Tab-separated table of C-alpha atoms and ligand atoms in Angstrom:
chain	number	residue	atom	x	y	z
A	1	MET	CA	-30.838	-2.393	-4.063
A	2	LEU	CA	-27.801	-2.275	-2.285
A	3	GLY	CA	-27.765	0.081	0.583
A	4	SER	CA	-30.035	2.806	1.410
A	5	ASN	CA	-28.228	5.850	0.827
A	6	PRO	CA	-29.985	7.893	-2.233
A	7	GLN	CA	-26.472	9.298	-3.555
A	8	GLY	CA	-24.929	5.938	-3.185
A	9	LYS	CA	-22.158	7.670	-0.950
A	10	GLY	CA	-19.470	5.581	1.183
A	11	ARG	CA	-21.251	2.323	0.978
A	12	ILE	CA	-19.763	-0.749	2.275
A	13	LEU	CA	-20.493	-3.815	0.420
A	14	PRO	CA	-19.694	-7.445	1.633
A	15	ALA	CA	-17.270	-8.962	-0.723
A	16	ASP	CA	-18.944	-11.417	-3.360
A	17	ALA	CA	-19.514	-11.374	-6.982
A	18	LEU	CA	-22.559	-8.901	-7.136
A	19	ALA	CA	-20.035	-6.346	-5.416
A	20	VAL	CA	-17.206	-7.127	-7.704
A	21	ALA	CA	-19.599	-6.785	-10.679
A	22	GLU	CA	-21.023	-3.108	-9.311
A	23	ALA	CA	-17.390	-2.182	-8.786
A	24	ALA	CA	-16.400	-2.925	-12.190
A	25	THR	CA	-19.117	-1.253	-13.789
A	26	HIS	CA	-18.128	1.786	-11.362
A	27	LEU	CA	-14.364	1.893	-12.512
A	28	ARG	CA	-15.411	1.295	-16.112
A	29	ASN	CA	-17.614	4.519	-15.875
A	30	GLY	CA	-14.593	6.361	-14.467
A	31	GLY	CA	-15.381	5.985	-10.946
A	32	ILE	CA	-13.346	5.488	-7.569
A	33	VAL	CA	-13.932	2.564	-5.574
A	34	ALA	CA	-12.218	1.064	-2.203
A	35	VAL	CA	-10.816	-2.526	-2.658
A	36	PRO	CA	-8.924	-4.949	-0.451
A	37	THR	CA	-5.648	-6.154	-1.321
A	38	GLU	CA	-3.056	-8.318	0.449
A	39	THR	CA	-1.337	-5.637	1.635
A	40	VAL	CA	-4.004	-2.796	2.651
A	41	TYR	CA	-6.919	-1.263	1.208
A	42	GLY	CA	-6.399	0.394	-2.221
A	43	LEU	CA	-8.381	3.435	-3.888
A	44	ALA	CA	-8.869	2.104	-7.347
A	45	ALA	CA	-9.468	3.808	-10.851
A	46	ASP	CA	-9.201	3.247	-14.381
A	47	ALA	CA	-5.292	3.937	-14.997
A	48	SER	CA	-6.053	4.950	-18.458
A	49	ASN	CA	-8.305	7.509	-17.894
A	50	ALA	CA	-7.240	11.184	-16.388
A	51	ASN	CA	-10.525	12.142	-14.933
A	52	ALA	CA	-10.752	9.040	-13.160
A	53	VAL	CA	-7.215	9.205	-11.734
A	54	ALA	CA	-7.747	12.747	-10.872
A	55	LYS	CA	-10.570	11.408	-8.410
A	56	ILE	CA	-7.833	9.623	-6.516
A	57	TYR	CA	-5.716	12.674	-5.968
A	58	ALA	CA	-8.828	14.645	-4.781
A	59	ALA	CA	-10.327	12.147	-2.624
A	60	LYS	CA	-6.854	11.562	-0.775
A	61	GLY	CA	-5.842	15.122	-0.854
A	62	ARG	CA	-2.750	13.389	-2.279
A	63	PRO	CA	0.281	15.958	-3.482
A	64	ASP	CA	0.398	15.441	-7.433
A	65	PHE	CA	3.848	14.756	-7.666
A	66	ASN	CA	3.391	11.488	-5.940
A	67	PRO	CA	2.911	8.946	-8.501
A	68	LEU	CA	0.629	5.605	-8.271
A	69	ILE	CA	1.098	2.422	-8.229
A	70	VAL	CA	-0.666	0.571	-11.444
A	71	HIS	CA	-2.358	-3.177	-10.529
A	72	VAL	CA	-2.499	-5.504	-13.465
A	73	PRO	CA	-4.362	-8.969	-13.469
A	74	ASP	CA	-0.771	-10.727	-14.801
A	75	THR	CA	2.838	-10.403	-16.214
A	76	GLU	CA	1.325	-9.915	-19.938
A	77	ALA	CA	-0.821	-6.882	-18.874
A	78	ALA	CA	2.421	-5.363	-17.296
A	79	GLU	CA	4.813	-6.247	-20.399
A	80	ALA	CA	2.117	-3.857	-22.559
A	81	ILE	CA	2.787	-0.914	-19.960
A	82	ALA	CA	6.392	-1.446	-18.909
A	83	HIS	CA	9.996	-2.476	-20.416
A	84	PHE	CA	10.808	-5.667	-18.654
A	85	ASP	CA	14.635	-6.899	-18.638
A	86	ASP	CA	15.413	-10.335	-17.184
A	87	VAL	CA	15.873	-9.074	-13.696
A	88	ALA	CA	12.153	-7.677	-13.869
A	89	ALA	CA	11.115	-10.596	-15.491
A	90	ALA	CA	12.834	-13.146	-12.836
A	91	LEU	CA	11.152	-10.823	-9.775
A	92	ALA	CA	7.803	-10.700	-11.606
A	93	ASP	CA	8.039	-14.531	-12.222
A	94	ARG	CA	9.041	-15.402	-8.488
A	95	PHE	CA	6.678	-12.906	-6.660
A	96	TRP	CA	3.574	-12.266	-8.768
A	97	PRO	CA	0.717	-12.190	-7.733
A	98	GLY	CA	1.927	-10.776	-4.505
A	99	PRO	CA	2.959	-7.915	-2.465
A	100	LEU	CA	6.149	-6.617	-4.710
A	101	THR	CA	5.900	-3.317	-6.544
A	102	LEU	CA	8.426	-3.184	-9.873
A	103	VAL	CA	9.538	0.368	-10.912
A	104	LEU	CA	10.303	-0.098	-14.594
A	105	PRO	CA	10.552	2.159	-17.570
A	106	VAL	CA	7.219	3.018	-18.657
A	107	LYS	CA	6.736	1.977	-22.803
A	108	ASP	CA	6.026	5.181	-24.810
A	109	ASP	CA	2.775	3.630	-26.119
A	110	ALA	CA	1.198	2.732	-22.724
A	111	LYS	CA	-2.426	3.420	-22.361
A	112	ILE	CA	-1.726	5.278	-18.978
A	113	ALA	CA	-3.070	8.758	-17.902
A	114	PRO	CA	0.033	10.933	-17.344
A	115	ALA	CA	-0.764	11.965	-13.889
A	116	VAL	CA	-0.427	8.083	-12.638
A	117	THR	CA	3.292	8.442	-12.963
A	118	ALA	CA	3.642	12.276	-12.519
A	119	GLY	CA	5.789	12.648	-15.189
A	120	LEU	CA	8.374	10.428	-14.170
A	121	GLY	CA	10.091	7.934	-17.094
A	122	THR	CA	9.101	4.904	-15.078
A	123	ILE	CA	5.959	3.152	-13.484
A	124	ALA	CA	5.294	1.277	-10.473
A	125	LEU	CA	3.386	-2.124	-11.376
A	126	ARG	CA	1.927	-4.939	-8.913
A	127	CYS	CA	-0.044	-8.004	-9.805
A	128	PRO	CA	-1.888	-8.482	-6.343
A	129	ALA	CA	-2.765	-11.910	-4.694
A	130	HIS	CA	-6.112	-10.612	-3.574
A	131	PRO	CA	-9.029	-12.946	-4.871
A	132	ILE	CA	-11.454	-9.904	-4.924
A	133	MET	CA	-8.778	-7.202	-6.445
A	134	HIS	CA	-7.908	-9.841	-8.958
A	135	ALA	CA	-11.709	-10.663	-9.825
A	136	LEU	CA	-12.335	-6.814	-10.056
A	137	LEU	CA	-9.374	-6.484	-12.484
A	138	LEU	CA	-10.647	-9.361	-14.616
A	139	ALA	CA	-14.359	-8.245	-14.507
A	140	SER	CA	-13.548	-4.608	-15.184
A	141	GLY	CA	-11.113	-5.606	-18.067
A	142	LEU	CA	-8.756	-2.617	-16.774
A	143	VAL	CA	-5.744	-1.978	-15.135
A	144	VAL	CA	-6.334	0.402	-12.152
A	145	ALA	CA	-4.336	2.631	-10.264
A	146	ALA	CA	-4.647	2.163	-6.698
A	147	PRO	CA	-2.851	3.898	-3.495
A	148	SER	CA	-3.588	2.898	-0.021
A	149	ALA	CA	-7.254	4.240	0.809
A	150	ASN	CA	-6.743	6.848	2.955
A	151	ARG	CA	-6.143	10.714	3.241
A	152	SER	CA	-2.459	11.263	2.206
A	153	GLY	CA	0.013	11.014	4.730
A	154	GLY	CA	-2.165	9.142	7.189
A	155	ILE	CA	-2.273	5.565	8.786
A	156	SER	CA	-2.624	2.980	5.900
A	157	PRO	CA	-6.037	1.339	5.890
A	158	THR	CA	-6.211	-2.512	6.428
A	159	THR	CA	-10.081	-2.924	7.266
A	160	ALA	CA	-13.044	-1.227	5.540
A	161	ALA	CA	-13.975	0.524	8.410
A	162	HIS	CA	-10.144	2.256	8.335
A	163	VAL	CA	-11.408	3.347	4.851
A	164	ALA	CA	-14.697	4.787	5.858
A	165	ALA	CA	-13.108	6.499	8.671
A	166	SER	CA	-10.494	8.090	6.600
A	167	LEU	CA	-12.323	8.928	3.368
A	168	GLY	CA	-15.880	8.897	4.458
A	169	ASP	CA	-18.250	10.313	1.250
A	170	ALA	CA	-15.188	10.742	-0.827
A	171	VAL	CA	-15.391	7.170	-1.675
A	172	PRO	CA	-18.833	6.053	-3.138
A	173	LEU	CA	-18.078	2.347	-2.868
A	174	ILE	CA	-15.908	-0.043	-0.291
A	175	ILE	CA	-15.719	-3.679	-0.823
A	176	ASP	CA	-15.334	-5.238	2.620
A	177	ALA	CA	-13.548	-8.519	2.795
A	178	GLY	CA	-12.114	-8.208	6.658
A	179	ALA	CA	-8.477	-7.457	7.360
A	180	CYS	CA	-5.561	-7.298	5.290
A	181	ARG	CA	-3.600	-10.464	5.521
A	182	SER	CA	0.058	-8.744	5.395
A	183	GLY	CA	-0.913	-5.420	6.723
A	184	LEU	CA	1.924	-3.806	5.128
A	185	GLU	CA	2.171	-1.910	1.980
A	186	SER	CA	3.877	-4.065	-0.860
A	187	THR	CA	7.783	-3.940	-1.060
A	188	ILE	CA	8.835	-1.342	-4.019
A	189	VAL	CA	11.938	-2.235	-6.023
A	190	ALA	CA	13.322	-0.044	-8.749
A	191	VAL	CA	14.979	-2.208	-11.601
A	192	ARG	CA	17.846	-0.207	-13.045
A	193	ALA	CA	20.611	-0.616	-15.835
A	194	ASP	CA	23.014	-1.293	-13.131
A	195	GLY	CA	21.107	-3.010	-10.517
A	196	TRP	CA	17.916	-3.212	-8.126
A	197	GLN	CA	17.081	-1.085	-5.389
A	198	ILE	CA	14.516	-1.082	-2.940
A	199	LEU	CA	12.587	2.111	-2.536
A	200	ARG	CA	10.459	0.910	0.135
A	201	PRO	CA	10.807	-2.122	2.362
A	202	GLY	CA	7.561	-4.304	2.697
A	203	PRO	CA	6.408	-7.802	3.250
A	204	ILE	CA	9.090	-9.229	0.615
A	205	THR	CA	12.534	-8.972	2.062
A	206	ALA	CA	15.749	-7.696	0.502
A	207	ALA	CA	17.056	-11.080	1.417
A	208	GLN	CA	14.417	-12.998	-0.363
A	209	ILE	CA	14.827	-10.612	-3.647
A	210	GLN	CA	18.695	-11.123	-3.383
A	211	ALA	CA	18.151	-15.056	-3.299
A	212	VAL	CA	16.407	-14.597	-6.818
A	213	LEU	CA	18.756	-12.339	-8.496
A	214	GLY	CA	22.061	-13.093	-6.724
A	215	THR	CA	23.313	-9.829	-6.600
A	216	PRO	CA	22.840	-7.368	-3.107
A	217	PRO	CA	20.815	-4.277	-3.766
A	218	LEU	CA	22.274	-1.047	-4.849
A	219	GLY	CA	22.823	1.694	-2.192
A	220	GLN	CA	20.844	4.745	-1.929
A	221	SER	CA	21.124	6.581	-5.222
A	222	GLY	CA	20.876	10.068	-3.655
A	223	LYS	CA	18.593	11.375	-6.271
A	224	GLY	CA	16.140	12.493	-3.925
A	225	ILE	CA	12.844	11.162	-3.139
A	226	GLU	CA	11.313	8.841	-5.863
A	227	ALA	CA	8.821	7.106	-3.526
A	228	PRO	CA	7.071	9.125	-0.780
A	229	GLY	CA	7.547	6.160	1.269
A	230	GLN	CA	10.776	7.670	1.272
A	231	LEU	CA	9.210	11.099	2.580
A	232	ALA	CA	10.414	11.430	6.426
A	233	SER	CA	6.540	11.973	7.432
A	234	HIS	CA	4.214	9.248	6.406
A	235	TYR	CA	1.720	6.792	7.702
A	236	ALA	CA	1.341	9.200	10.691
A	237	PRO	CA	-1.194	9.183	13.498
A	238	ALA	CA	-2.068	12.577	14.908
A	239	LYS	CA	-0.469	12.132	18.266
A	240	PRO	CA	2.953	11.981	18.856
A	241	VAL	CA	4.763	8.748	18.653
A	242	ARG	CA	7.681	7.360	21.043
A	243	LEU	CA	9.629	4.449	19.632
A	244	ASN	CA	11.743	1.447	21.443
A	245	ALA	CA	9.876	2.146	24.517
A	246	ALA	CA	10.048	-0.867	26.873
A	247	THR	CA	7.732	1.076	29.486
A	248	ALA	CA	5.157	3.838	28.807
A	249	THR	CA	3.924	6.775	31.272
A	250	SER	CA	0.132	7.123	31.852
A	251	GLY	CA	-0.311	9.513	29.449
A	252	GLU	CA	0.766	7.136	26.531
A	253	TRP	CA	-1.092	4.335	24.938
A	254	HIS	CA	1.469	1.627	24.785
A	255	ILE	CA	1.756	-0.725	21.925
A	256	GLY	CA	3.651	-3.822	22.937
A	257	PHE	CA	5.435	-6.577	21.478
A	258	ALA	CA	6.874	-10.041	22.284
A	259	ALA	CA	7.213	-9.917	26.129
A	260	ILE	CA	6.292	-6.415	26.467
A	261	ALA	CA	2.717	-6.520	26.843
A	262	GLY	CA	1.826	-3.012	26.536
A	263	ASP	CA	-2.170	-1.794	26.543
A	264	GLU	CA	-1.898	-4.355	23.400
A	265	ASN	CA	0.565	-6.414	21.802
A	266	LEU	CA	1.348	-6.576	18.180
A	267	SER	CA	2.446	-10.461	18.929
A	268	ALA	CA	2.725	-11.827	22.215
A	269	SER	CA	4.938	-14.662	20.578
A	270	GLY	CA	7.034	-12.125	18.842
A	271	ASN	CA	5.805	-13.483	15.279
A	272	LEU	CA	6.717	-10.391	13.073
A	273	ALA	CA	4.059	-11.486	10.459
A	274	GLU	CA	1.411	-11.284	12.945
A	275	ALA	CA	2.742	-7.928	13.964
A	276	ALA	CA	2.867	-6.534	10.786
A	277	ALA	CA	-0.587	-7.361	10.244
A	278	ASN	CA	-1.625	-5.781	13.252
A	279	LEU	CA	0.266	-2.625	13.046
A	280	PHE	CA	-1.810	-0.223	11.268
A	281	ALA	CA	-5.061	-1.098	13.290
A	282	ALA	CA	-2.942	-0.893	16.465
A	283	LEU	CA	-1.820	2.560	15.400
A	284	HIS	CA	-5.521	3.180	14.518
A	285	ARG	CA	-6.854	2.436	17.976
A	286	ALA	CA	-3.847	4.191	19.661
A	287	ASP	CA	-4.879	7.280	17.997
A	288	ALA	CA	-8.469	6.850	18.856
A	289	SER	CA	-7.670	6.327	22.451
A	290	ASP	CA	-7.877	8.467	25.324
A	291	ARG	CA	-4.094	8.770	25.786
A	292	LEU	CA	-2.247	11.933	24.381
A	293	ALA	CA	0.527	10.084	22.968
A	294	ILE	CA	1.527	6.622	21.875
A	295	ALA	CA	4.510	4.413	22.542
A	296	VAL	CA	5.707	1.539	20.872
A	297	ALA	CA	8.040	-1.536	22.343
A	298	PRO	CA	11.331	-2.283	20.238
A	299	ILE	CA	10.467	-4.459	17.236
A	300	THR	CA	13.360	-6.895	16.087
A	301	ASP	CA	14.856	-5.118	13.101
A	302	GLN	CA	15.365	-8.031	10.839
A	303	GLY	CA	13.303	-9.760	8.262
A	304	LEU	CA	9.878	-8.538	8.075
A	305	GLY	CA	10.892	-6.414	11.201
A	306	VAL	CA	12.891	-3.766	8.712
A	307	ALA	CA	9.884	-2.991	7.028
A	308	ILE	CA	7.707	-2.612	10.405
A	309	ASN	CA	10.390	-0.113	11.825
A	310	ASP	CA	10.577	1.728	8.701
A	311	ARG	CA	6.833	2.343	9.053
A	312	LEU	CA	7.026	3.282	12.716
A	313	LEU	CA	10.182	5.536	12.063
A	314	ARG	CA	7.785	7.711	9.589
A	315	ALA	CA	4.887	7.403	11.865
A	316	ALA	CA	6.982	9.113	14.750
A	317	VAL	CA	8.387	11.942	12.515
A	318	ARG	CA	5.973	15.100	12.513
B	1	AMP	P1	0.760	4.238	-2.045
B	1	AMP	O1	0.145	3.785	-3.312
B	1	AMP	O2	0.266	5.098	-1.151
B	1	AMP	O3	1.266	2.892	-1.302
B	1	AMP	O4	2.132	4.844	-2.506
B	1	AMP	C1	2.714	4.199	-3.916
B	1	AMP	C2	4.315	4.339	-3.707
B	1	AMP	O5	4.778	4.038	-4.903
B	1	AMP	C3	4.437	5.973	-3.375
B	1	AMP	O6	5.600	5.789	-2.523
B	1	AMP	C4	5.095	6.170	-4.775
B	1	AMP	O7	6.120	7.307	-5.171
B	1	AMP	C5	5.566	5.088	-5.516
B	1	AMP	N1	5.884	5.063	-6.772
B	1	AMP	C6	4.833	4.989	-7.678
B	1	AMP	N2	5.501	5.391	-8.856
B	1	AMP	C7	6.517	5.246	-8.848
B	1	AMP	C8	8.018	5.360	-9.869
B	1	AMP	N3	7.392	5.674	-11.358
B	1	AMP	N4	9.100	5.525	-9.188
B	1	AMP	C9	9.287	5.358	-7.740
B	1	AMP	N5	8.394	5.329	-6.912
B	1	AMP	C10	6.814	5.361	-7.605
B	2	MG	MG1	-0.292	5.312	1.109
C-alpha cells in the first residue's frame, strides 16, 4: 500500500498517523525504523528486545562498546528503568520532554537488553519532545533505544534524505517530518553521588543546568571515555575540515557564520540556534560539493556555541 518497493526497504513515509501506526507495529515485531526527533533523526528499536537492538548496531556499523540512549514517553517510564535521585528528578522535571539525556544507575530489574548499556551499570535516558517520536512511543507501548540514524562516526542526519543517504537499505522505514528543529544531539549529563557532569554538550547548556541545580558541574572524571561523543573523531565528514577560517582557499568549501559569508552561511545574523539547526546539513553539503576540503568560520564559543564547536572539533579530527 505504502510505497512500491516489494521488500519494503528504505521507504520514506510522510509523518502522519498511518506512518506512526506502521512504525509502531514494525517496532513491536522487532524491527528498526528511523524517526525524527527535535535533535536529529534516530534509529529506533525495542530496547527490551536483544535481537532488535542488535539490528541497530548492525545497520550503523556501531562498535558494541558504545551504548545507546533509551527514549521514554514520560518520567514514570524512566523511573521504572533507572534510579532517580533529587538531582535527576529536578532535571527531568525542568527539561523533559526535551533534548537532555540523563545517565543514571540502571535498576536491576529493568527490562532492557544488555547490549543497550554495553555492560555499564548506568543507562542513558531521554524523553523526547518531538510529536512524532512521542506518538510512536505511545502507539508502540515500548521504550526504544535510538542512536542517531547514520553510519557510525559519520555526520548526524537532520533530514530524512540524510538518513536514506547514510543507511540506505539497512533501514526499512523512515518517517519524514522535515528538518529537525534543534539539529544537534542531546546534551548528556551524568548524575553521580558527588555531583553532575556534562558528558556531551548539546542544546541545553551547562549554565541552564546550573541554574536549576545551583551547583557547578564536576570537572572531567579522568575515567576514560564514557560517551563516544567524547571520542576524538566523531560526526566526521569524509573530507579534511579546517576550523576558525576567516577566509578559504579555492579548494575549500567555506561554511560561513555571521559576517563571514562563505559559500553558505550557518546564520548571517550570528544566531547560534539557527547555526546549530543548519550545522549538519551544511557539513553534508560541504562533503557532497566538488571541493576537496572544508573550511569553517569561527563560531562564538558561548551558550549553544560550545556544543557547535564540540561537534566541529570532532569533525576536524581524522
Ligand atoms: P548517539 O545515540 O549516537 O547520539 O550516541 C549516544 C551517546 O550516549 C553516546 O555518546 C553514548 O556513549 C552515550 N551513552 C549512552 N549510554 C551511556 C551510559 N550509560 N553512560 C555514558 N554515556 C552513555
Ligand atoms: Mg551518533
